[in-house]
Structure formats: structure tokens, C-alpha cells
């Protein structure tokens, strides 16, 4: 019989107790697995589709304020800028304003597709169709799946901001293509259509652009180019604020609240709870075994060996709960990714980093909870142990 | 000895023996306290946000938006429409004898969120003299109100708490113009406290809005006048607006924030509760097995199995009630009144305070007692079924 067998036997000496402890640990790691992965996905969402040499120019007052159309050419003329495109938020929805809103931008097809070629993948035929059809729209695959849209179909897209001169609030758009993301897991819940089509038909806000995307010659020049752009428009009625794409989207996501903070608090609370439960239960479990430890020491088990066995039992217990908890959360996350709410986050599946840090956490949890009983087992003299219990 | 007396003395014995299993019992209390604190934290967050929205709407003030606009930001209302609104039924007269209508426009400017250091959307609202009359809760507490016709701003106390960039006396730049913050107003428990206010005509001219507004708030003679006014707006073909009571408008927005509790608070609370339940069951089984000899002795001298069951049950409930108490205390001292902010339905930040109320405390405490109940039933059954002689023999 090896030490491991002995540890295993000890662990299941009272099966109910071990199962209950495993359930506690399982729940904590379930919370850890799901919340941390959600957090990672959100962080990644702010970075997905952001290239290091792309900048976003928006109105300095706030990004919902527009800028004159003429800014596009002025930005393009600034040294270090290699490409420029622009987009207008449309407040798009399909049929029902409350339940089917999605991201919709009016863009300049040619420059947009050149810069975002990887983020919105289309076939050459689809790309060509989008360029030539004035009322063309490209839709993300997730949206197309959700509403059953097909290429060539004409769909009414409404805006909760703009209206047409003829009083209509929806625009008929012909689907030129259905795009997929750079990775199959990237969120594709947006539509893009011709800026000109919108600009010619809206009743207000003509010749204004929402944000301008700038590609710089290299990421090293980002700061310099950003400063040059903002300086160019200083003291004008529409001053600009230029930041890199990642900073822009991160600031936007942070508006909802500090999710990092909430996740840290909840995960710590869950772990504090099981730490208390597991360590006190193990202490009392060891106390029941005092006599046995005395016998083992009498038989020649060295104190360090006893220590290792007690610690091993605690680590085995916490790893058991952790593996089950992490496994279950990975399973739940996969399901969540496929749900309509989850698909907005893109890839929710558990990353190796989360899984590994979970396992590391399990080992440290085992060591911490096993520490007190292990130390008391180590210090215990044979006489004392055999007398007690 | 009657059953009642038996049960009473067994309960006393159980509860008095808790200190013998001090650490395990404390762990149970502590873990239940954490479950209660986490759940209550989420509920207080949602509750505070909801209360702020609900507290903002008056039943006798109608708000009109362009038909189809979901928020003020997407709405447009013209001068002519506002004049027509004034002819509606039940409109109260202002101090000047004219209809009490506040024509307003809202645009978004950047502030810096203190907790994250990142940019956030602040609503800059242009109001006229009637703006304060339709919001009787709002009072200038520092500095003074803006002077009509000038580039002056007053800032809400909630906004100041959560965001930087708009301190009293500060000069701001929006585009080519400079503005000065001349006052701070308080409107406790409303979304208005998260806003910046300035003179509507100044905003119209400096932000090139012509003579258009985005919303109109109309003071009515009483809440009872609301249906007639709403119907008037609906039927008047020249308006193409939608009127509703301010109360309904904000209540609708509050409804949507329920998602936070639905998708986060309760699932987390329940998962943690199951974890804590497993701990409680362990503690109670340990309690039963450590008192095996005692229970057996009682059975031999004529105590019923039922009293053993109830004794264990009450011990579990006492532990969970203690845990609930500690959890509520953690929340009341640590979270209650804590300031927070999030993006509201108007695409701008809403500052609010976490708020614990009797109904959400009841919900959290109920969860704790359910843990205690289930944590007591099974060990209690084991205690009541214990075979007396067998237990004494070992």
C-alpha cells in the first residue's frame, strides 16, 4: 500500500463528509471559472478588432457629437497617416426597437473594407457587390443567422435617431454579403452600409461624421500622429480627441461599471467562505484521527511523512473539487457562448490561463486548509497522541 | 415530561453545546454571512439604481418625446410643437400665467469616472426658467444658478461625487467656447443629480441646434389630468409626439435594470448558497455524531426521537440566523449608501447609492434560513433515528 492509497482511503473514510466538502469547493471554482472567463472575454472584446496602428478620432466634447465631413480629408493629409475611413452610428434596429437593436454603422465601403478586411471577412464577389450597390448592406453572420437573412434579400433597417425626408424611419437595404470575423469566435452582430445612401436621405445631420479611423505608418508614430491631428483642429468649433482603438473601446466598456472590481469581490467572498468551511472541517477530521496518527508514528512513519500525507489529503480534496468545478464551468460557458446574450461577448470558452490559474488556486487552497491539521500532526508526540482520543 | 418540555431542554442542550464545535460552527456562520452579503450587495446595487430612477419621476409631470424615440437623446421637439402642447387639457399655469412647460435639450459631454479614470458620458441639459419648477426636488446648495444668456453651468451633486472635471469654479471648454461652473445643485435620489444644467438658448446657439429642443416636460394640474393630456397629444395630428407621465417613463427604464439581478445576483447567490449548505450539513452531522452518546442517553431515559430532531434543527437555524445577521451587518455598514454609477437608458451615466431595504433584506435572510432548514433536516433525521443502545455501545 503506497502513501497515496492511504491518503485516498483517509479522504473517503467518511464519504458523506468528503462529498459535501467537494460540493463546497466545486461551487467556489464554478464561480471562479465562469466569472473570470467572462471578465477575460470582456477584456478581449475591447481588443478584438483593434490593431495597434489604428487610431480613432472623435469629437473632443464626446464621441456622440459629430464632426464635419471635411475633417476626413484634413486628417488624411496629416503626415504619418496612411489610410482613413469614417463611420456614423445609426441606432439601427430591425422591426422591434426594444428587442432587436444592434450595432449599425454608415461607412464608406471602399476605405472601410480596405482597413477592416480581416475583421469583416467577405468573398470577392460579396465585396464587389457591396461596392456597387448603393443600397447595399453587409451583415454579420450571427445577425444573419438570428433573423434568417440571405444574400440578395432586401430588408428594412430602422434608425432610432434619423428619419427620411418622406417621413419613413426605415431604409430598405439589400444584403450584399454576410461577413464572418477574423476568428470564428469573434462577435459578428453588426451591419455596415453606405454612408452616401444615408447622407442623401436623412432629414438632419447631413455631412457630419461620427468617428474617423486612422491607420498610421507604424505604432511608434501613434502618439505623434494623434497629437498632430488634435492640434490641427484645436480652437475650432469641433475639436478632436484622438486615441488608439484599444483605449477607445476600453473606455467605452468601462462605462457600464467596474466589472473587474465586482468579479474580484465575489470570487474572494466565495473563496473566503470555502476556506473557512474546509479548514475547520479538516481540523476536526484530523482530531478524530489523533490516535491513528500516534499509531502510524509508532510504526515508524516519520513526522515529515505524516505531514506530507495530511497535506496531500487536503490538496487532493481541493483539486478534486476544482477540477470538477472548472470542468463544469467550461461546459456552461460553451453553452452560454451559443445563447443570444452570450454571443455578444464573442468567445466565452475558458482560456488555458484561467484553467491553469484555477488549478494553482486549488493547490494553494489545499495547502492553506491543510496547514493547521498538518502542523498539529507533525508536532504531536506519540505518547500524547495515544493518550488522547 | 411533556413533548414540549423535552424538546425545549434538548434545544437548550444543543445550542449550549455550540461552543464545543466552535470553529466549525463559526465557519458555518461565516460562510452563510458571506452568501448573504454577496446577494445583498447585488440586490442593493439594483435596488439603489431602481429607486433613483423611480424617485425621479413625478406623476403630475408629462414628458413628451418624438414618437418612436426611446430616450431623450434621440428625440426632437420644435418650438411650434411646444406651443401646441401648451394648449392641451389640464396644463398648469406657471408663475407668469403661461403654461408650465419646460422645453429642454440634452447632449453628451465627457467627464472622467473617478473609479476607473476613464472617460464617461455626462448629460448636459439645457433648461429654461421652468426647468426648476417641474423639478421641485432640485435645490442649489453651493454657488448660484446660472444666469440666463451666459455660458454658465450648474452641476449635480451626484455627478460631482462620481466624476471629475466639473468642480465648482472650474472653467471648461466645449469646442471653441469656454464655460464656467457657477453652482452645485442637489436633487437627492433622482437621476437629475447626475446632470449638468445650462441655459437652453445658449446651448442651442453654441451647439448649433437652431430653435429645436429634444423634450418637453409639462406640469399638469394633478396626476388625474394625465390620461386626458396623453390622449390629446396622441390625437393631435400636428404633434407626432408621444406623451407619458414622467413616473411611467422612468419606471420603464428601471424595469430594464432588473437584468443585473436576474443574470448575476441570484445565480451567484444560489451557487454560493449551495456551497455554504454543504458546509452547514457537515457541521450539523459533526454535531450529531459528537453528541451521539448524549442523544442515546436521552433516548434511553425516555426522550422522543422528535425532540432530538428538533434540537438539531434549531441548532442549524440558530447558526444560519446568526450568519444572516452578520451578513446583513456587513452590508449595512460596508455597502449601504456607497456611491456607484453606470450607463443608464439615456446613454449617459447615472450616479446612485447602494440601498438596502426591508424587502431585499427579507429575500437574503430567507435564503440563509433555507440553508439552515435544509442543513438541519437531514442531520436531524439521523439524530432522531439513532439506535440508542448501539450508540451507547460504541
Tab-separated table of C-alpha atoms in Angstrom, chain B residues 109-259:
chain	number	residue	atom	x	y	z
B	109	UNK	CA	-20.112	65.662	-22.897
B	110	UNK	CA	-17.123	63.821	-21.462
B	111	UNK	CA	-16.329	63.535	-17.786
B	112	UNK	CA	-13.765	61.340	-16.086
B	113	UNK	CA	-15.104	58.495	-13.964
B	114	UNK	CA	-13.186	58.647	-10.694
B	115	UNK	CA	-13.189	54.899	-10.019
B	116	UNK	CA	-11.682	53.882	-13.360
B	117	UNK	CA	-10.016	57.092	-14.592
B	118	UNK	CA	-11.665	56.644	-17.991
B	119	UNK	CA	-13.938	58.935	-19.992
B	120	UNK	CA	-17.666	58.657	-19.383
B	121	UNK	CA	-20.817	60.186	-20.855
B	122	UNK	CA	-22.247	63.119	-18.912
B	123	UNK	CA	-25.609	64.641	-19.839
B	124	UNK	CA	-25.501	68.419	-20.387
B	125	UNK	CA	-29.107	69.580	-20.188
B	126	UNK	CA	-30.313	72.914	-21.490
B	127	UNK	CA	-33.252	74.170	-19.441
B	128	UNK	CA	-35.241	77.377	-19.133
B	129	UNK	CA	-36.691	79.079	-16.040
B	130	UNK	CA	-39.422	76.408	-15.887
B	131	UNK	CA	-36.793	73.657	-15.558
B	132	UNK	CA	-36.644	74.091	-11.802
B	133	UNK	CA	-40.423	74.431	-11.464
B	134	UNK	CA	-41.043	70.955	-12.909
B	135	UNK	CA	-38.315	69.571	-10.606
B	136	UNK	CA	-39.246	70.842	-7.168
B	137	UNK	CA	-36.726	68.395	-5.575
B	138	UNK	CA	-33.760	70.286	-7.028
B	139	UNK	CA	-32.112	72.993	-4.946
B	140	UNK	CA	-28.924	74.969	-5.432
B	141	UNK	CA	-26.745	74.182	-2.414
B	142	UNK	CA	-23.459	75.835	-3.337
B	143	UNK	CA	-22.741	78.831	-5.526
B	144	UNK	CA	-25.700	80.093	-7.547
B	145	UNK	CA	-27.954	79.241	-10.502
B	146	UNK	CA	-26.644	80.037	-13.992
B	147	UNK	CA	-27.552	83.444	-15.394
B	148	UNK	CA	-29.787	83.134	-18.483
B	149	UNK	CA	-27.923	84.005	-21.655
B	150	UNK	CA	-24.465	83.257	-20.248
B	151	UNK	CA	-22.031	80.354	-20.675
B	152	UNK	CA	-22.577	79.143	-17.141
B	153	UNK	CA	-23.198	75.642	-15.835
B	154	UNK	CA	-24.539	74.205	-12.611
B	155	UNK	CA	-23.551	70.678	-11.678
B	156	UNK	CA	-25.458	67.937	-9.856
B	157	UNK	CA	-24.034	66.718	-6.537
B	158	UNK	CA	-24.235	63.055	-7.643
B	159	UNK	CA	-22.161	63.749	-10.721
B	160	UNK	CA	-19.532	65.530	-8.618
B	161	UNK	CA	-19.324	62.536	-6.302
B	162	UNK	CA	-18.554	60.054	-9.081
B	163	UNK	CA	-16.856	62.082	-11.809
B	164	UNK	CA	-14.177	64.685	-12.018
B	165	UNK	CA	-13.836	67.664	-14.340
B	166	UNK	CA	-16.790	69.747	-13.225
B	167	UNK	CA	-15.789	71.127	-9.825
B	168	UNK	CA	-17.319	74.410	-8.678
B	169	UNK	CA	-15.471	77.414	-10.119
B	170	UNK	CA	-13.825	75.388	-12.860
B	171	UNK	CA	-13.647	76.692	-16.422
B	172	UNK	CA	-14.468	74.123	-19.110
B	173	UNK	CA	-14.009	74.084	-22.845
B	174	UNK	CA	-16.574	72.562	-25.201
B	175	UNK	CA	-15.417	73.134	-28.773
B	176	UNK	CA	-14.457	76.757	-29.176
B	177	UNK	CA	-16.394	78.014	-26.145
B	178	UNK	CA	-15.478	78.221	-22.519
B	179	UNK	CA	-17.978	77.596	-19.761
B	180	UNK	CA	-17.816	78.226	-16.053
B	181	UNK	CA	-19.242	76.031	-13.287
B	182	UNK	CA	-21.057	78.504	-11.019
B	183	UNK	CA	-23.174	76.302	-8.780
B	184	UNK	CA	-23.916	72.854	-7.363
B	185	UNK	CA	-27.456	71.536	-7.042
B	186	UNK	CA	-28.862	68.662	-5.072
B	187	UNK	CA	-31.877	66.611	-6.059
B	188	UNK	CA	-31.484	63.673	-3.683
B	189	UNK	CA	-32.372	60.251	-5.018
B	190	UNK	CA	-33.038	61.347	-8.612
B	191	UNK	CA	-31.196	60.940	-11.908
B	192	UNK	CA	-31.130	64.728	-12.284
B	193	UNK	CA	-28.369	64.827	-9.731
B	194	UNK	CA	-26.135	63.189	-12.332
B	195	UNK	CA	-26.586	66.034	-14.801
B	196	UNK	CA	-25.070	69.330	-15.834
B	197	UNK	CA	-27.526	72.150	-16.430
B	198	UNK	CA	-27.138	75.276	-18.530
B	199	UNK	CA	-29.344	77.810	-20.241
B	200	UNK	CA	-31.263	76.204	-23.129
B	201	UNK	CA	-30.967	79.100	-25.664
B	202	UNK	CA	-27.196	79.306	-25.051
B	203	UNK	CA	-26.805	75.584	-25.726
B	204	UNK	CA	-28.983	75.856	-28.831
B	205	UNK	CA	-26.769	78.552	-30.285
B	206	UNK	CA	-23.362	77.256	-29.201
B	207	UNK	CA	-24.079	73.665	-30.238
B	208	UNK	CA	-25.860	74.730	-33.434
B	209	UNK	CA	-29.247	73.265	-32.567
B	210	UNK	CA	-31.250	76.099	-34.176
B	211	UNK	CA	-34.500	76.522	-32.285
B	212	UNK	CA	-35.170	72.816	-31.729
B	213	UNK	CA	-35.443	71.050	-28.415
B	214	UNK	CA	-35.472	67.364	-27.579
B	215	UNK	CA	-38.123	67.008	-24.925
B	216	UNK	CA	-40.781	68.983	-23.194
B	217	UNK	CA	-41.835	68.488	-19.605
B	218	UNK	CA	-45.340	69.739	-18.933
B	219	UNK	CA	-46.643	70.453	-15.451
B	220	UNK	CA	-50.272	69.330	-15.097
B	221	UNK	CA	-52.825	70.435	-12.560
B	222	UNK	CA	-52.936	66.950	-10.964
B	223	UNK	CA	-51.973	63.338	-11.696
B	224	UNK	CA	-55.634	62.787	-12.628
B	225	UNK	CA	-55.208	65.137	-15.598
B	226	UNK	CA	-52.569	62.821	-17.138
B	227	UNK	CA	-54.781	60.465	-19.239
B	228	UNK	CA	-56.611	63.339	-20.923
B	229	UNK	CA	-53.351	65.084	-21.760
B	230	UNK	CA	-51.734	61.881	-23.106
B	231	UNK	CA	-54.785	61.334	-25.298
B	232	UNK	CA	-54.657	64.931	-26.554
B	233	UNK	CA	-51.024	64.500	-27.650
B	234	UNK	CA	-51.822	61.190	-29.321
B	235	UNK	CA	-54.783	62.544	-31.272
B	236	UNK	CA	-53.335	65.928	-32.288
B	237	UNK	CA	-52.085	65.210	-35.823
B	238	UNK	CA	-49.747	68.205	-35.932
B	239	UNK	CA	-47.737	66.934	-32.940
B	240	UNK	CA	-46.439	63.465	-33.884
B	241	UNK	CA	-45.217	63.162	-30.306
B	242	UNK	CA	-45.730	60.672	-27.549
B	243	UNK	CA	-46.608	61.861	-24.068
B	244	UNK	CA	-46.409	59.843	-20.879
B	245	UNK	CA	-46.134	60.619	-17.219
B	246	UNK	CA	-42.573	61.141	-16.067
B	247	UNK	CA	-43.213	58.440	-13.490
B	248	UNK	CA	-44.016	55.857	-16.194
B	249	UNK	CA	-41.057	56.987	-18.286
B	250	UNK	CA	-38.561	56.300	-15.505
B	251	UNK	CA	-40.354	53.180	-14.256
B	252	UNK	CA	-39.892	51.672	-17.748
B	253	UNK	CA	-36.193	52.389	-17.593
B	254	UNK	CA	-35.956	50.852	-14.133
B	255	UNK	CA	-37.563	47.656	-15.393
B	256	UNK	CA	-34.656	47.019	-17.744
B	257	UNK	CA	-32.074	47.239	-14.982
B	258	UNK	CA	-33.589	44.111	-13.424
B	259	UNK	CA	-31.280	42.158	-15.728
